[in-house]
PDB file of N, CA and C in Angstrom:
ATOM      1  N   UNK A 238       7.863  -6.830   3.968  1.00  0.00           N
ATOM      2  CA  UNK A 238       6.421  -6.854   4.135  1.00  0.00           C
ATOM      3  C   UNK A 238       5.990  -5.579   4.834  1.00  0.00           C
ATOM      4  N   UNK A 239       4.901  -5.046   4.389  1.00  0.00           N
ATOM      5  CA  UNK A 239       4.472  -3.750   4.879  1.00  0.00           C
ATOM      6  C   UNK A 239       3.311  -3.850   5.856  1.00  0.00           C
ATOM      7  N   UNK A 240       3.264  -2.872   6.731  1.00  0.00           N
ATOM      8  CA  UNK A 240       2.190  -2.744   7.715  1.00  0.00           C
ATOM      9  C   UNK A 240       1.932  -4.033   8.490  1.00  0.00           C
ATOM     10  N   UNK A 241       0.974  -3.944   9.407  1.00  0.00           N
ATOM     11  CA  UNK A 241       0.591  -5.162  10.111  1.00  0.00           C
ATOM     12  C   UNK A 241      -0.520  -5.840   9.330  1.00  0.00           C
ATOM     13  N   UNK A 242      -0.515  -7.125   9.368  1.00  0.00           N
ATOM     14  CA  UNK A 242      -1.527  -7.873   8.634  1.00  0.00           C
ATOM     15  C   UNK A 242      -1.025  -9.264   8.315  1.00  0.00           C
ATOM     16  N   UNK A 243      -1.804  -9.970   7.533  1.00  0.00           N
ATOM     17  CA  UNK A 243      -1.473 -11.337   7.147  1.00  0.00           C
ATOM     18  C   UNK A 243      -1.054 -11.349   5.677  1.00  0.00           C
ATOM     19  N   UNK A 244       0.034 -12.056   5.400  1.00  0.00           N
ATOM     20  CA  UNK A 244       0.537 -12.175   4.044  1.00  0.00           C
ATOM     21  C   UNK A 244       0.460 -13.628   3.602  1.00  0.00           C
ATOM     22  N   UNK A 245      -0.073 -13.861   2.401  1.00  0.00           N
ATOM     23  CA  UNK A 245      -0.060 -15.189   1.788  1.00  0.00           C
ATOM     24  C   UNK A 245       1.093 -15.154   0.792  1.00  0.00           C
ATOM     25  N   UNK A 246       2.108 -15.981   1.060  1.00  0.00           N
ATOM     26  CA  UNK A 246       3.332 -15.948   0.250  1.00  0.00           C
ATOM     27  C   UNK A 246       3.686 -17.338  -0.262  1.00  0.00           C
ATOM     28  N   UNK A 247       4.331 -17.391  -1.441  1.00  0.00           N
ATOM     29  CA  UNK A 247       4.770 -18.690  -1.953  1.00  0.00           C
ATOM     30  C   UNK A 247       5.888 -19.252  -1.085  1.00  0.00           C
ATOM     31  N   UNK A 248       5.889 -20.566  -0.919  1.00  0.00           N
ATOM     32  CA  UNK A 248       6.903 -21.240  -0.100  1.00  0.00           C
ATOM     33  C   UNK A 248       7.244 -22.548  -0.817  1.00  0.00           C
ATOM     34  N   UNK A 249       8.148 -22.467  -1.771  1.00  0.00           N
ATOM     35  CA  UNK A 249       8.454 -23.640  -2.587  1.00  0.00           C
ATOM     36  C   UNK A 249       7.247 -23.972  -3.445  1.00  0.00           C
ATOM     37  N   UNK A 250       6.762 -25.187  -3.348  1.00  0.00           N
ATOM     38  CA  UNK A 250       5.577 -25.608  -4.094  1.00  0.00           C
ATOM     39  C   UNK A 250       4.291 -25.353  -3.301  1.00  0.00           C
ATOM     40  N   UNK A 251       4.429 -24.865  -2.081  1.00  0.00           N
ATOM     41  CA  UNK A 251       3.272 -24.637  -1.206  1.00  0.00           C
ATOM     42  C   UNK A 251       3.073 -23.149  -0.978  1.00  0.00           C
ATOM     43  N   UNK A 252       2.098 -22.825  -0.133  1.00  0.00           N
ATOM     44  CA  UNK A 252       1.787 -21.437   0.206  1.00  0.00           C
ATOM     45  C   UNK A 252       1.766 -21.288   1.723  1.00  0.00           C
ATOM     46  N   UNK A 253       2.329 -20.185   2.215  1.00  0.00           N
ATOM     47  CA  UNK A 253       2.380 -19.934   3.652  1.00  0.00           C
ATOM     48  C   UNK A 253       1.600 -18.685   4.027  1.00  0.00           C
ATOM     49  N   UNK A 254       1.094 -18.686   5.251  1.00  0.00           N
ATOM     50  CA  UNK A 254       0.468 -17.510   5.836  1.00  0.00           C
ATOM     51  C   UNK A 254       1.450 -16.982   6.861  1.00  0.00           C
ATOM     52  N   UNK A 255       1.812 -15.725   6.712  1.00  0.00           N
ATOM     53  CA  UNK A 255       2.818 -15.142   7.599  1.00  0.00           C
ATOM     54  C   UNK A 255       2.350 -13.783   8.070  1.00  0.00           C
ATOM     55  N   UNK A 256       2.455 -13.539   9.360  1.00  0.00           N
ATOM     56  CA  UNK A 256       2.138 -12.235   9.925  1.00  0.00           C
ATOM     57  C   UNK A 256       3.252 -11.278   9.540  1.00  0.00           C
ATOM     58  N   UNK A 257       2.903 -10.046   9.211  1.00  0.00           N
ATOM     59  CA  UNK A 257       3.895  -9.044   8.822  1.00  0.00           C
ATOM     60  C   UNK A 257       4.981  -8.927   9.887  1.00  0.00           C
ATOM     61  N   UNK A 258       6.219  -9.009   9.471  1.00  0.00           N
ATOM     62  CA  UNK A 258       7.346  -8.886  10.384  1.00  0.00           C
ATOM     63  C   UNK A 258       7.780 -10.179  11.045  1.00  0.00           C
ATOM     64  N   UNK A 259       6.988 -11.231  10.903  1.00  0.00           N
ATOM     65  CA  UNK A 259       7.330 -12.513  11.530  1.00  0.00           C
ATOM     66  C   UNK A 259       8.331 -13.272  10.669  1.00  0.00           C
ATOM     67  N   UNK A 260       9.229 -13.981  11.310  1.00  0.00           N
ATOM     68  CA  UNK A 260      10.205 -14.762  10.558  1.00  0.00           C
ATOM     69  C   UNK A 260       9.668 -16.149  10.214  1.00  0.00           C
ATOM     70  N   UNK A 261       8.707 -16.616  10.991  1.00  0.00           N
ATOM     71  CA  UNK A 261       8.129 -17.945  10.740  1.00  0.00           C
ATOM     72  C   UNK A 261       6.684 -17.818  10.270  1.00  0.00           C
ATOM     73  N   UNK A 262       6.294 -18.765   9.444  1.00  0.00           N
ATOM     74  CA  UNK A 262       4.913 -18.793   8.949  1.00  0.00           C
ATOM     75  C   UNK A 262       3.996 -19.338  10.034  1.00  0.00           C
ATOM     76  N   UNK A 263       2.759 -18.840  10.072  1.00  0.00           N
ATOM     77  CA  UNK A 263       1.785 -19.362  11.035  1.00  0.00           C
ATOM     78  C   UNK A 263       1.127 -20.619  10.500  1.00  0.00           C
ATOM     79  N   UNK A 264       1.282 -20.879   9.192  1.00  0.00           N
ATOM     80  CA  UNK A 264       0.747 -22.095   8.599  1.00  0.00           C
ATOM     81  C   UNK A 264       1.208 -22.231   7.163  1.00  0.00           C
ATOM     82  N   UNK A 265       1.330 -23.472   6.684  1.00  0.00           N
ATOM     83  CA  UNK A 265       1.713 -23.755   5.305  1.00  0.00           C
ATOM     84  C   UNK A 265       0.668 -24.681   4.711  1.00  0.00           C
ATOM     85  N   UNK A 266       0.253 -24.380   3.478  1.00  0.00           N
ATOM     86  CA  UNK A 266      -0.862 -25.086   2.842  1.00  0.00           C
ATOM     87  C   UNK A 266      -0.487 -25.542   1.438  1.00  0.00           C
ATOM     88  N   UNK A 267      -1.165 -26.576   0.959  1.00  0.00           N
ATOM     89  CA  UNK A 267      -0.893 -27.131  -0.362  1.00  0.00           C
ATOM     90  C   UNK A 267      -1.318 -26.197  -1.489  1.00  0.00           C
ATOM     91  N   UNK A 268      -2.400 -25.450  -1.282  1.00  0.00           N
ATOM     92  CA  UNK A 268      -2.893 -24.564  -2.328  1.00  0.00           C
ATOM     93  C   UNK A 268      -2.975 -23.127  -1.836  1.00  0.00           C
ATOM     94  N   UNK A 269      -2.932 -22.201  -2.787  1.00  0.00           N
ATOM     95  CA  UNK A 269      -3.058 -20.797  -2.431  1.00  0.00           C
ATOM     96  C   UNK A 269      -4.447 -20.530  -1.854  1.00  0.00           C
ATOM     97  N   UNK A 270      -5.464 -21.185  -2.389  1.00  0.00           N
ATOM     98  CA  UNK A 270      -6.845 -20.996  -1.918  1.00  0.00           C
ATOM     99  C   UNK A 270      -6.955 -21.324  -0.427  1.00  0.00           C
ATOM    100  N   UNK A 271      -6.360 -22.447   0.006  1.00  0.00           N
ATOM    101  CA  UNK A 271      -6.406 -22.820   1.427  1.00  0.00           C
ATOM    102  C   UNK A 271      -5.716 -21.755   2.275  1.00  0.00           C
ATOM    103  N   UNK A 272      -4.568 -21.284   1.803  1.00  0.00           N
ATOM    104  CA  UNK A 272      -3.817 -20.272   2.545  1.00  0.00           C
ATOM    105  C   UNK A 272      -4.598 -18.964   2.631  1.00  0.00           C
ATOM    106  N   UNK A 273      -5.229 -18.563   1.525  1.00  0.00           N
ATOM    107  CA  UNK A 273      -6.014 -17.326   1.510  1.00  0.00           C
ATOM    108  C   UNK A 273      -7.195 -17.426   2.465  1.00  0.00           C
ATOM    109  N   UNK A 274      -7.880 -18.569   2.457  1.00  0.00           N
ATOM    110  CA  UNK A 274      -9.025 -18.751   3.360  1.00  0.00           C
ATOM    111  C   UNK A 274      -8.612 -18.602   4.818  1.00  0.00           C
ATOM    112  N   UNK A 275      -7.498 -19.218   5.196  1.00  0.00           N
ATOM    113  CA  UNK A 275      -7.019 -19.147   6.581  1.00  0.00           C
ATOM    114  C   UNK A 275      -6.559 -17.726   6.921  1.00  0.00           C
ATOM    115  N   UNK A 276      -5.819 -17.104   6.016  1.00  0.00           N
ATOM    116  CA  UNK A 276      -5.323 -15.745   6.250  1.00  0.00           C
ATOM    117  C   UNK A 276      -6.481 -14.761   6.371  1.00  0.00           C
ATOM    118  N   UNK A 277      -7.522 -14.949   5.563  1.00  0.00           N
ATOM    119  CA  UNK A 277      -8.702 -14.074   5.619  1.00  0.00           C
ATOM    120  C   UNK A 277      -9.384 -14.199   6.980  1.00  0.00           C
ATOM    121  N   UNK A 278      -9.493 -15.414   7.465  1.00  0.00           N
ATOM    122  CA  UNK A 278     -10.096 -15.654   8.782  1.00  0.00           C
ATOM    123  C   UNK A 278      -9.298 -14.937   9.875  1.00  0.00           C
ATOM    124  N   UNK A 279      -7.987 -15.059   9.822  1.00  0.00           N
ATOM    125  CA  UNK A 279      -7.118 -14.416  10.825  1.00  0.00           C
ATOM    126  C   UNK A 279      -7.238 -12.894  10.712  1.00  0.00           C
ATOM    127  N   UNK A 280      -7.192 -12.371   9.489  1.00  0.00           N
ATOM    128  CA  UNK A 280      -7.268 -10.917   9.281  1.00  0.00           C
ATOM    129  C   UNK A 280      -8.597 -10.356   9.791  1.00  0.00           C
ATOM    130  N   UNK A 281      -9.687 -11.086   9.558  1.00  0.00           N
ATOM    131  CA  UNK A 281     -10.994 -10.635  10.058  1.00  0.00           C
ATOM    132  C   UNK A 281     -11.010 -10.615  11.579  1.00  0.00           C
ATOM    133  N   UNK A 282     -10.489 -11.675  12.196  1.00  0.00           N
ATOM    134  CA  UNK A 282     -10.465 -11.754  13.659  1.00  0.00           C
ATOM    135  C   UNK A 282      -9.612 -10.648  14.267  1.00  0.00           C
ATOM    136  N   UNK A 283      -8.486 -10.321  13.624  1.00  0.00           N
ATOM    137  CA  UNK A 283      -7.568  -9.312  14.160  1.00  0.00           C
ATOM    138  C   UNK A 283      -7.846  -7.922  13.606  1.00  0.00           C
ATOM    139  N   UNK A 284      -8.815  -7.818  12.691  1.00  0.00           N
ATOM    140  CA  UNK A 284      -9.164  -6.559  12.035  1.00  0.00           C
ATOM    141  C   UNK A 284      -7.935  -5.885  11.436  1.00  0.00           C
ATOM    142  N   UNK A 285      -7.235  -6.649  10.589  1.00  0.00           N
ATOM    143  CA  UNK A 285      -6.022  -6.150   9.939  1.00  0.00           C
ATOM    144  C   UNK A 285      -6.148  -6.306   8.431  1.00  0.00           C
ATOM    145  N   UNK A 286      -5.050  -6.102   7.737  1.00  0.00           N
ATOM    146  CA  UNK A 286      -4.997  -6.202   6.286  1.00  0.00           C
ATOM    147  C   UNK A 286      -4.654  -7.633   5.863  1.00  0.00           C
ATOM    148  N   UNK A 287      -5.069  -7.972   4.647  1.00  0.00           N
ATOM    149  CA  UNK A 287      -4.704  -9.249   4.038  1.00  0.00           C
ATOM    150  C   UNK A 287      -3.992  -8.930   2.733  1.00  0.00           C
ATOM    151  N   UNK A 288      -2.763  -9.436   2.592  1.00  0.00           N
ATOM    152  CA  UNK A 288      -1.971  -9.233   1.381  1.00  0.00           C
ATOM    153  C   UNK A 288      -1.769 -10.591   0.717  1.00  0.00           C
ATOM    154  N   UNK A 289      -2.176 -10.704  -0.536  1.00  0.00           N
ATOM    155  CA  UNK A 289      -2.013 -11.949  -1.267  1.00  0.00           C
ATOM    156  C   UNK A 289      -0.931 -11.735  -2.320  1.00  0.00           C
ATOM    157  N   UNK A 290       0.132 -12.506  -2.209  1.00  0.00           N
ATOM    158  CA  UNK A 290       1.258 -12.395  -3.119  1.00  0.00           C
ATOM    159  C   UNK A 290       1.127 -13.437  -4.225  1.00  0.00           C
ATOM    160  N   UNK A 291       1.654 -13.132  -5.399  1.00  0.00           N
ATOM    161  CA  UNK A 291       1.694 -14.083  -6.495  1.00  0.00           C
ATOM    162  C   UNK A 291       2.941 -14.948  -6.392  1.00  0.00           C
ATOM    163  N   UNK A 292       3.110 -15.867  -7.319  1.00  0.00           N
ATOM    164  CA  UNK A 292       4.303 -16.734  -7.337  1.00  0.00           C
ATOM    165  C   UNK A 292       5.592 -15.934  -7.427  1.00  0.00           C
ATOM    166  N   UNK A 293       5.512 -14.732  -8.049  1.00  0.00           N
ATOM    167  CA  UNK A 293       6.708 -13.894  -8.195  1.00  0.00           C
ATOM    168  C   UNK A 293       7.027 -13.115  -6.915  1.00  0.00           C
ATOM    169  N   UNK A 294       6.169 -13.250  -5.888  1.00  0.00           N
ATOM    170  CA  UNK A 294       6.406 -12.591  -4.606  1.00  0.00           C
ATOM    171  C   UNK A 294       5.808 -11.198  -4.494  1.00  0.00           C
ATOM    172  N   UNK A 295       5.329 -10.662  -5.613  1.00  0.00           N
ATOM    173  CA  UNK A 295       4.737  -9.324  -5.583  1.00  0.00           C
ATOM    174  C   UNK A 295       3.284  -9.390  -5.122  1.00  0.00           C
ATOM    175  N   UNK A 296       2.841  -8.341  -4.422  1.00  0.00           N
ATOM    176  CA  UNK A 296       1.457  -8.287  -3.945  1.00  0.00           C
ATOM    177  C   UNK A 296       0.539  -8.148  -5.154  1.00  0.00           C
ATOM    178  N   UNK A 297      -0.437  -9.054  -5.262  1.00  0.00           N
ATOM    179  CA  UNK A 297      -1.368  -8.988  -6.383  1.00  0.00           C
ATOM    180  C   UNK A 297      -2.774  -8.628  -5.944  1.00  0.00           C
ATOM    181  N   UNK A 298      -3.026  -8.737  -4.652  1.00  0.00           N
ATOM    182  CA  UNK A 298      -4.348  -8.386  -4.129  1.00  0.00           C
ATOM    183  C   UNK A 298      -4.212  -7.980  -2.674  1.00  0.00           C
ATOM    184  N   UNK A 299      -5.087  -7.051  -2.248  1.00  0.00           N
ATOM    185  CA  UNK A 299      -5.044  -6.581  -0.858  1.00  0.00           C
ATOM    186  C   UNK A 299      -6.468  -6.328  -0.400  1.00  0.00           C
ATOM    187  N   UNK A 300      -6.767  -6.746   0.811  1.00  0.00           N
ATOM    188  CA  UNK A 300      -8.086  -6.521   1.399  1.00  0.00           C
ATOM    189  C   UNK A 300      -7.915  -5.995   2.816  1.00  0.00           C
ATOM    190  N   UNK A 301      -8.813  -5.113   3.211  1.00  0.00           N
ATOM    191  CA  UNK A 301      -8.766  -4.547   4.550  1.00  0.00           C
ATOM    192  C   UNK A 301      -9.947  -5.064   5.361  1.00  0.00           C
ATOM    193  N   UNK A 302      -9.662  -5.545   6.551  1.00  0.00           N
ATOM    194  CA  UNK A 302     -10.718  -6.018   7.443  1.00  0.00           C
ATOM    195  C   UNK A 302     -10.750  -5.217   8.735  1.00  0.00           C
ATOM    196  N   UNK A 303     -10.033  -4.095   8.741  1.00  0.00           N
ATOM    197  CA  UNK A 303     -10.037  -3.234   9.916  1.00  0.00           C
ATOM    198  C   UNK A 303     -10.791  -1.965   9.625  1.00  0.00           C
ATOM    199  N   UNK A 304     -10.479  -0.920  10.374  1.00  0.00           N
ATOM    200  CA  UNK A 304     -11.115   0.366  10.123  1.00  0.00           C
ATOM    201  C   UNK A 304     -10.329   1.040   9.012  1.00  0.00           C
ATOM    202  N   UNK A 305     -10.920   1.126   7.855  1.00  0.00           N
ATOM    203  CA  UNK A 305     -10.276   1.665   6.665  1.00  0.00           C
ATOM    204  C   UNK A 305     -10.289   3.191   6.712  1.00  0.00           C
ATOM    205  N   UNK A 306      -9.110   3.847   6.638  1.00  0.00           N
ATOM    206  CA  UNK A 306      -9.091   5.300   6.671  1.00  0.00           C
ATOM    207  C   UNK A 306      -9.657   5.930   5.394  1.00  0.00           C
ATOM    208  N   UNK A 307      -9.774   5.135   4.329  1.00  0.00           N
ATOM    209  CA  UNK A 307     -10.311   5.620   3.057  1.00  0.00           C
ATOM    210  C   UNK A 307     -11.428   4.685   2.577  1.00  0.00           C
ATOM    211  N   UNK A 308     -12.570   4.671   3.267  1.00  0.00           N
ATOM    212  CA  UNK A 308     -13.651   3.773   2.852  1.00  0.00           C
ATOM    213  C   UNK A 308     -14.187   4.158   1.476  1.00  0.00           C
ATOM    214  N   UNK A 309     -14.699   3.196   0.724  1.00  0.00           N
ATOM    215  CA  UNK A 309     -15.241   3.520  -0.593  1.00  0.00           C
ATOM    216  C   UNK A 309     -16.475   4.412  -0.494  1.00  0.00           C
ATOM    217  N   UNK A 310     -16.609   5.296  -1.468  1.00  0.00           N
ATOM    218  CA  UNK A 310     -17.771   6.194  -1.493  1.00  0.00           C
ATOM    219  C   UNK A 310     -18.875   5.519  -2.273  1.00  0.00           C
ATOM    220  N   UNK A 311     -20.048   5.606  -1.806  1.00  0.00           N
ATOM    221  CA  UNK A 311     -21.107   4.979  -2.555  1.00  0.00           C
ATOM    222  C   UNK A 311     -22.393   5.193  -1.944  1.00  0.00           C
TER     223      UNK A 311
END
């Protein structure tokens, strides 16, 4: 797992929220949606990244809730 932030990862038939580098999950949920909602809340509070992994374990989505070094231009 890369950088500091919250990762939503598959855990058997459930989904876990795990802080980067942590060996234990901070929570396990029945659905990915529940896990993403909780991880997003934590990431916003800690101003860190949110990494959402697919069933295959690869990162499929990433959101930043901290100070982004490359903010979008617009």
